[in-house]
Short mmCIF file of C-alpha atoms and ligand atoms in Angstrom, two decimals:
data_model
loop_
_atom_site.label_atom_id
_atom_site.label_comp_id
_atom_site.label_asym_id
_atom_site.label_seq_id
_atom_site.Cartn_x
_atom_site.Cartn_y
_atom_site.Cartn_z
CA UNK E 1 94.43 52.55 103.81
CA UNK E 2 96.37 55.20 101.93
CA UNK E 3 93.87 58.02 102.29
CA UNK E 4 93.57 60.06 105.48
CA UNK E 5 89.99 61.19 104.78
CA UNK E 6 86.92 59.81 103.03
CA UNK E 7 85.38 62.87 101.43
CA UNK E 8 84.78 61.34 98.00
CA UNK E 9 84.93 57.85 96.53
CA UNK E 10 87.76 59.31 94.44
CA UNK E 11 89.90 59.32 97.63
CA UNK E 12 89.99 55.52 97.45
CA UNK E 13 92.16 53.17 95.41
CA UNK E 14 90.68 49.85 94.38
CA UNK E 15 92.80 48.14 97.09
CA UNK E 16 91.33 50.48 99.75
CA UNK E 17 87.81 49.56 98.65
CA UNK E 18 88.57 45.85 98.87
CA UNK E 19 90.12 46.38 102.31
CA UNK E 20 86.96 48.18 103.46
CA UNK E 21 84.78 45.30 102.19
CA UNK E 22 86.95 42.64 103.85
CA UNK E 23 87.04 44.55 107.13
CA UNK E 24 83.28 45.11 107.04
CA UNK E 25 82.65 41.40 106.44
CA UNK E 26 84.90 40.47 109.37
CA UNK E 27 83.27 43.05 111.67
CA UNK E 28 79.81 41.90 110.63
CA UNK E 29 80.50 38.27 111.45
CA UNK E 30 82.15 39.25 114.76
CA UNK E 31 79.08 41.26 115.70
CA UNK E 32 76.67 38.48 114.65
CA UNK E 33 78.58 36.00 116.82
CA UNK E 34 78.13 38.34 119.79
CA UNK E 35 81.87 38.82 120.35
CA UNK E 36 82.97 42.17 121.77
CA UNK E 37 85.65 43.94 119.77
CA UNK E 38 86.66 47.39 120.98
CA UNK E 39 89.78 48.55 119.10
CA UNK E 40 88.67 52.21 119.18
CA UNK E 41 88.42 52.34 122.96
CA UNK E 42 88.99 55.88 124.22
CA UNK E 43 88.44 57.45 120.79
CA UNK E 44 85.78 60.02 119.98
CA UNK E 45 84.00 60.70 116.71
CA UNK E 46 82.40 64.13 116.27
CA UNK E 47 79.27 63.81 114.13
CA UNK E 48 78.17 67.11 112.57
CA UNK E 49 74.68 67.12 111.04
CA UNK E 50 73.33 70.10 109.11
CA UNK E 51 70.66 67.95 107.42
CA UNK E 52 68.30 65.36 108.96
CA UNK E 53 69.30 61.71 109.23
CA UNK E 54 68.05 58.41 110.61
CA UNK E 55 70.40 55.74 109.22
CA UNK E 56 73.65 57.70 109.09
CA UNK E 57 73.32 59.11 112.57
CA UNK E 58 72.25 55.90 114.27
CA UNK E 59 74.69 53.63 112.40
CA UNK E 60 77.69 55.90 113.05
CA UNK E 61 76.80 56.48 116.69
CA UNK E 62 76.11 52.85 117.48
CA UNK E 63 79.05 51.77 115.30
CA UNK E 64 81.63 53.82 117.18
CA UNK E 65 80.10 52.62 120.47
CA UNK E 66 80.40 48.97 119.39
CA UNK E 67 84.07 49.60 118.55
CA UNK E 68 84.64 50.93 122.08
CA UNK E 69 84.57 54.64 121.27
CA UNK E 70 82.21 57.56 121.76
CA UNK E 71 80.05 59.36 119.20
CA UNK E 72 79.39 63.03 119.82
CA UNK E 73 76.31 64.36 118.01
CA UNK E 74 76.74 68.00 116.98
CA UNK E 75 73.90 69.81 115.28
CA UNK E 76 75.14 72.22 112.63
CA UNK E 77 72.55 74.64 114.02
CA UNK E 78 74.12 74.66 117.47
CA UNK E 79 77.79 74.97 116.54
CA UNK E 80 79.49 78.37 116.32
CA UNK E 81 79.78 77.63 112.58
CA UNK E 82 76.22 78.92 112.30
CA UNK E 83 77.33 82.25 113.78
CA UNK E 84 80.17 82.59 111.32
CA UNK E 85 83.14 80.75 112.84
CA UNK E 86 85.20 79.55 109.91
CA UNK E 87 85.37 75.94 108.83
CA UNK E 88 89.14 75.97 109.21
CA UNK E 89 88.99 77.24 112.83
CA UNK E 90 86.33 74.63 113.57
CA UNK E 91 88.52 71.88 112.06
CA UNK E 92 91.62 72.99 113.96
CA UNK E 93 89.70 73.22 117.24
CA UNK E 94 87.93 69.88 116.93
CA UNK E 95 91.25 68.23 116.01
CA UNK E 96 92.51 69.07 119.53
CA UNK E 97 89.69 67.10 121.19
CA UNK E 98 88.57 64.23 119.04
CA UNK E 99 89.91 61.46 116.79
CA UNK E 100 87.61 61.72 113.78
CA UNK E 101 84.89 63.89 112.25
CA UNK E 102 81.85 62.69 110.35
CA UNK E 103 79.92 65.45 108.63
CA UNK E 104 76.61 65.66 106.76
CA UNK E 105 76.02 69.02 105.13
CA UNK E 106 75.02 70.80 101.93
CA UNK E 107 78.19 72.03 100.25
CA UNK E 108 80.77 69.45 99.23
CA UNK E 109 83.40 72.21 99.20
CA UNK E 110 82.80 72.78 102.91
CA UNK E 111 83.71 69.16 103.62
CA UNK E 112 86.83 69.46 101.47
CA UNK E 113 87.76 72.60 103.42
CA UNK E 114 87.16 70.83 106.72
CA UNK E 115 89.40 67.94 105.65
CA UNK E 116 92.10 70.34 104.47
CA UNK E 117 92.39 71.90 107.93
CA UNK E 118 91.70 68.86 110.09
CA UNK E 119 94.48 66.83 111.70
CA UNK E 120 92.03 63.96 112.19
CA UNK E 121 90.18 61.90 109.56
CA UNK E 122 87.06 63.48 108.02
CA UNK E 123 84.29 61.21 106.76
CA UNK E 124 81.60 62.49 104.40
CA UNK E 125 78.17 61.46 105.69
CA UNK E 126 76.44 63.05 102.65
CA UNK E 127 76.78 66.29 100.75
CA UNK E 128 74.81 67.65 97.80
CA UNK E 129 77.43 66.03 95.57
CA UNK E 130 78.30 62.66 97.13
CA UNK E 131 77.29 59.98 99.61
CA UNK E 132 80.37 57.71 99.70
CA UNK E 133 79.47 55.65 102.80
CA UNK E 134 76.14 54.83 101.18
CA UNK E 135 77.73 53.69 97.92
CA UNK E 136 80.26 51.51 99.76
CA UNK E 137 77.52 49.89 101.86
CA UNK E 138 75.48 49.33 98.69
CA UNK E 139 78.15 47.58 96.66
CA UNK E 140 79.03 45.53 99.76
CA UNK E 141 75.35 44.47 99.81
CA UNK E 142 75.43 43.56 96.11
CA UNK E 143 78.53 41.49 96.77
CA UNK E 144 76.72 39.59 99.53
CA UNK E 145 73.53 39.07 97.54
CA UNK E 146 74.86 38.42 94.06
CA UNK E 147 78.40 37.05 94.32
CA UNK E 148 79.93 34.22 96.24
CA UNK E 149 81.74 35.56 99.29
CA UNK E 150 84.07 38.49 98.56
CA UNK E 151 84.30 37.51 94.87
CA UNK E 152 84.66 41.02 93.49
CA UNK E 153 85.26 39.54 90.04
CA UNK E 154 81.62 38.39 90.15
CA UNK E 155 80.55 42.03 90.29
CA UNK E 156 81.79 42.54 86.73
CA UNK E 157 79.20 40.08 85.38
CA UNK E 158 76.27 42.08 86.71
CA UNK E 159 74.09 44.67 85.04
CA UNK E 160 73.46 47.43 87.59
CA UNK E 161 70.99 50.23 86.81
CA UNK E 162 70.15 53.32 88.85
CA UNK E 163 66.87 54.90 87.79
CA UNK E 164 65.57 58.29 88.92
CA UNK E 165 67.44 61.45 89.87
CA UNK E 166 71.15 61.76 89.04
CA UNK E 167 71.88 62.79 92.62
CA UNK E 168 74.59 62.47 95.28
CA UNK E 169 74.01 58.71 95.65
CA UNK E 170 74.20 58.19 91.87
CA UNK E 171 77.43 60.22 91.74
CA UNK E 172 79.17 58.14 94.40
CA UNK E 173 77.90 54.88 92.86
CA UNK E 174 79.29 55.93 89.45
CA UNK E 175 82.76 56.47 90.88
CA UNK E 176 82.68 53.29 92.92
CA UNK E 177 81.38 51.13 90.06
CA UNK E 178 84.04 52.61 87.77
CA UNK E 179 86.81 51.65 90.21
CA UNK E 180 85.46 48.10 90.43
CA UNK E 181 84.67 47.78 86.66
CA UNK E 182 80.96 47.21 87.31
CA UNK E 183 78.60 47.70 84.37
CA UNK E 184 76.54 50.63 85.69
CA UNK E 185 73.95 52.78 83.92
CA UNK E 186 72.25 55.86 85.39
CA UNK E 187 68.82 56.35 83.81
CA UNK E 188 67.30 59.80 84.37
CA UNK E 189 64.94 62.23 82.70
CA UNK E 190 66.77 64.69 80.42
CA UNK E 191 68.21 67.51 82.50
CA UNK E 192 68.53 65.41 85.67
CA UNK E 193 71.73 63.53 84.79
CA UNK E 194 74.45 63.06 87.42
CA UNK E 195 77.24 65.60 87.91
CA UNK E 196 79.11 66.08 84.62
CA UNK E 197 82.60 66.19 86.13
CA UNK E 198 82.03 63.08 88.19
CA UNK E 199 80.58 61.26 85.18
CA UNK E 200 83.62 62.25 83.08
CA UNK E 201 86.03 61.05 85.80
CA UNK E 202 84.12 57.77 86.12
CA UNK E 203 84.04 57.27 82.34
CA UNK E 204 87.79 57.89 82.18
CA UNK E 205 88.30 55.04 84.65
CA UNK E 206 85.83 52.65 83.03
CA UNK E 207 83.93 52.51 79.72
CA UNK E 208 81.17 50.57 81.49
CA UNK E 209 79.70 53.66 83.19
CA UNK E 210 76.80 54.89 81.06
CA UNK E 211 74.01 57.47 81.08
CA UNK E 212 70.59 57.09 79.50
CA UNK E 213 67.21 58.82 79.43
CA UNK E 214 65.45 55.61 78.38
CA UNK E 215 63.47 53.63 80.91
CA UNK E 216 63.88 50.61 78.62
CA UNK E 217 67.50 50.54 79.76
CA UNK E 218 66.45 48.49 82.81
CA UNK E 219 65.99 45.39 80.61
CA UNK E 220 67.66 42.29 82.06
CA UNK E 221 69.09 44.17 85.03
CA UNK E 222 70.54 42.20 87.96
CA UNK E 223 70.37 45.17 90.31
CA UNK E 224 67.83 48.01 90.14
CA UNK E 225 68.39 51.03 92.39
CA UNK E 226 66.33 54.12 92.98
CA UNK E 227 66.33 57.06 95.38
CA UNK E 228 64.01 59.97 96.13
CA UNK E 229 63.21 62.31 93.27
CA UNK E 230 63.67 65.36 95.49
CA UNK E 231 66.81 65.28 97.62
CA UNK E 232 67.26 67.31 100.79
CA UNK E 233 67.73 70.97 99.92
CA UNK E 234 65.72 70.79 96.67
CA UNK E 235 62.27 70.95 98.19
CA UNK E 236 61.10 73.95 96.18
CA UNK E 237 61.43 71.80 93.01
CA UNK E 238 59.26 69.00 94.39
CA UNK E 239 56.03 69.63 92.43
CA UNK E 240 57.83 69.91 89.10
CA UNK E 241 59.92 66.82 89.81
CA UNK E 242 56.83 64.74 90.64
CA UNK E 243 55.64 65.28 87.07
CA UNK E 244 58.99 64.91 85.29
CA UNK E 245 59.99 61.71 87.09
CA UNK E 246 56.65 59.87 86.88
CA UNK E 247 57.69 57.56 83.99
CA UNK E 248 60.81 56.57 85.97
CA UNK E 249 58.93 55.02 88.90
CA UNK E 250 60.14 51.61 90.07
CA UNK E 251 56.91 49.57 90.03
CA UNK E 252 55.89 45.99 89.22
CA UNK E 253 55.68 46.68 85.49
CA UNK E 254 59.20 48.15 85.38
CA UNK E 255 60.60 45.37 87.55
CA UNK E 256 59.12 42.74 85.19
CA UNK E 257 61.59 43.97 82.52
CA UNK E 258 64.56 43.09 84.74
CA UNK E 259 65.87 39.58 85.44
CA UNK E 260 63.49 37.57 87.69
CA UNK E 261 66.09 37.52 90.47
CA UNK E 262 66.95 41.22 90.13
CA UNK E 263 67.49 42.82 93.53
CA UNK E 264 65.80 46.14 94.23
CA UNK E 265 67.75 48.71 96.21
CA UNK E 266 66.97 52.09 97.75
CA UNK E 267 69.20 54.04 100.13
CA UNK E 268 66.11 55.14 102.14
CA UNK E 269 64.29 57.18 103.25
CA UNK E 270 61.79 56.32 100.48
CA UNK E 271 58.81 58.31 99.35
CA UNK E 272 56.52 55.33 98.92
CA UNK E 273 54.19 55.71 95.95
CA UNK E 274 56.55 58.17 94.25
CA UNK E 275 59.91 56.74 93.10
CA UNK E 276 58.95 53.23 94.28
CA UNK E 277 55.66 51.45 94.90
CA UNK E 278 54.77 49.62 98.12
CA UNK E 279 54.49 46.23 96.40
CA UNK E 280 58.05 46.52 95.07
CA UNK E 281 59.79 47.95 98.15
CA UNK E 282 58.05 45.32 100.30
CA UNK E 283 58.31 42.59 97.67
CA UNK E 284 60.58 39.55 97.40
CA UNK E 285 63.20 41.30 95.23
CA UNK E 286 63.75 44.13 97.71
CA UNK E 287 66.88 44.13 99.86
CA UNK E 288 66.49 47.65 101.26
CA UNK E 289 66.70 46.79 104.95
CA UNK E 290 69.74 44.53 104.52
CA UNK E 291 71.22 47.44 102.62
CA UNK E 292 70.39 49.79 105.51
CA UNK E 293 71.95 47.35 108.01
CA UNK E 294 75.15 47.21 106.01
CA UNK E 295 75.70 50.93 106.56
CA UNK E 296 76.61 49.97 110.12
CA UNK E 297 79.17 47.34 109.14
CA UNK E 298 80.76 49.33 106.33
CA UNK E 299 81.08 52.48 108.47
CA UNK E 300 82.58 50.52 111.34
CA UNK E 301 85.18 49.32 108.83
CA UNK E 302 85.80 52.88 107.59
CA UNK E 303 86.22 54.20 111.14
CA UNK E 304 88.48 51.34 112.12
CA UNK E 305 90.71 51.80 109.07
CA UNK E 306 90.89 55.60 109.35
CA UNK E 307 90.92 56.11 113.12
CA UNK E 308 93.11 53.28 114.46
N1 LIG A 1 70.49 56.57 103.52
C1 LIG A 1 70.73 57.53 104.44
O1 LIG A 1 71.78 58.17 104.45
O2 LIG A 1 69.73 57.69 105.35
P1 LIG A 1 69.59 58.86 106.42
O3 LIG A 1 69.30 60.12 105.67
O4 LIG A 1 68.47 58.43 107.30
O5 LIG A 1 70.89 58.98 107.16
N1 LIG A 2 69.58 61.71 97.74
C1 LIG A 2 69.02 61.76 99.07
C2 LIG A 2 69.71 60.75 99.93
C3 LIG A 2 69.22 60.69 101.35
C4 LIG A 2 69.96 59.67 102.15
C5 LIG A 2 69.20 63.17 99.63
O1 LIG A 2 70.27 63.76 99.47
O2 LIG A 2 68.24 63.67 100.24
#
């Protein structure tokens, strides 16, 4: 892979993305067959978390272990960062001990700063602006569910809609879909559109990245994706958002407008009964747990490609 870090989907060329998908597919089948494969033996991944996590933490920690390495969980609260040590000093220090850094935090700029001063690869495990590992795992899942094996051309025939908040997940999906020429529409209430700069960059790459405020835009979708209406760090807006987003709920009536074999996706954690109803998330169209599993395989591929 050409890039040293994965801070944003924009760090990746199309070839890098395809290499990640191919590597993830190979690692997944190796793991399913029970074969041990430990190319990262002796390597350590520091995992800095300043926000909660279930999937990202467990999939990175178990992923590095399966590849023969060690995952070191570091709470943002317990590092000297909290007492004012600079990001650059933290990056330069960690680089002397470990072979990679995964970080989940609030400010995207902080992750850029960390990468700038780190001698070892930095992987973004979610910021307020992006969630690149999630988007990569998601499109890998779509590829498995909707296209014959690794036929990325097949992705171009799909209608992919994201409905809800134009958040970090939507931003990373926009960039990724643009790079792969996937027809992708983000449907949000007015005022909750994805990041303007990211949308403009995505649109420059592909005309098939669109925004809409109309729920009717889900018609004939092959893939319908939603995420929480209130992301981590926005909790004080929760009550207002519950009202504004109500018409954008993924429920049986909305799903009936999509193609009968439309897959329903959610990065999880879900707020059941808010952005998605129980019958839909537990229904036959839902692929949310396969999607969650694929975080493991895709991140193992990312670590292998960046840390070998
Ligand atoms: N989807 C995701 O990143 O989940 P966690 O917040 O549990 O890591
Ligand atoms: N958009 C959500 C994703 C959680 C994995 C958040 O940032 O809270």
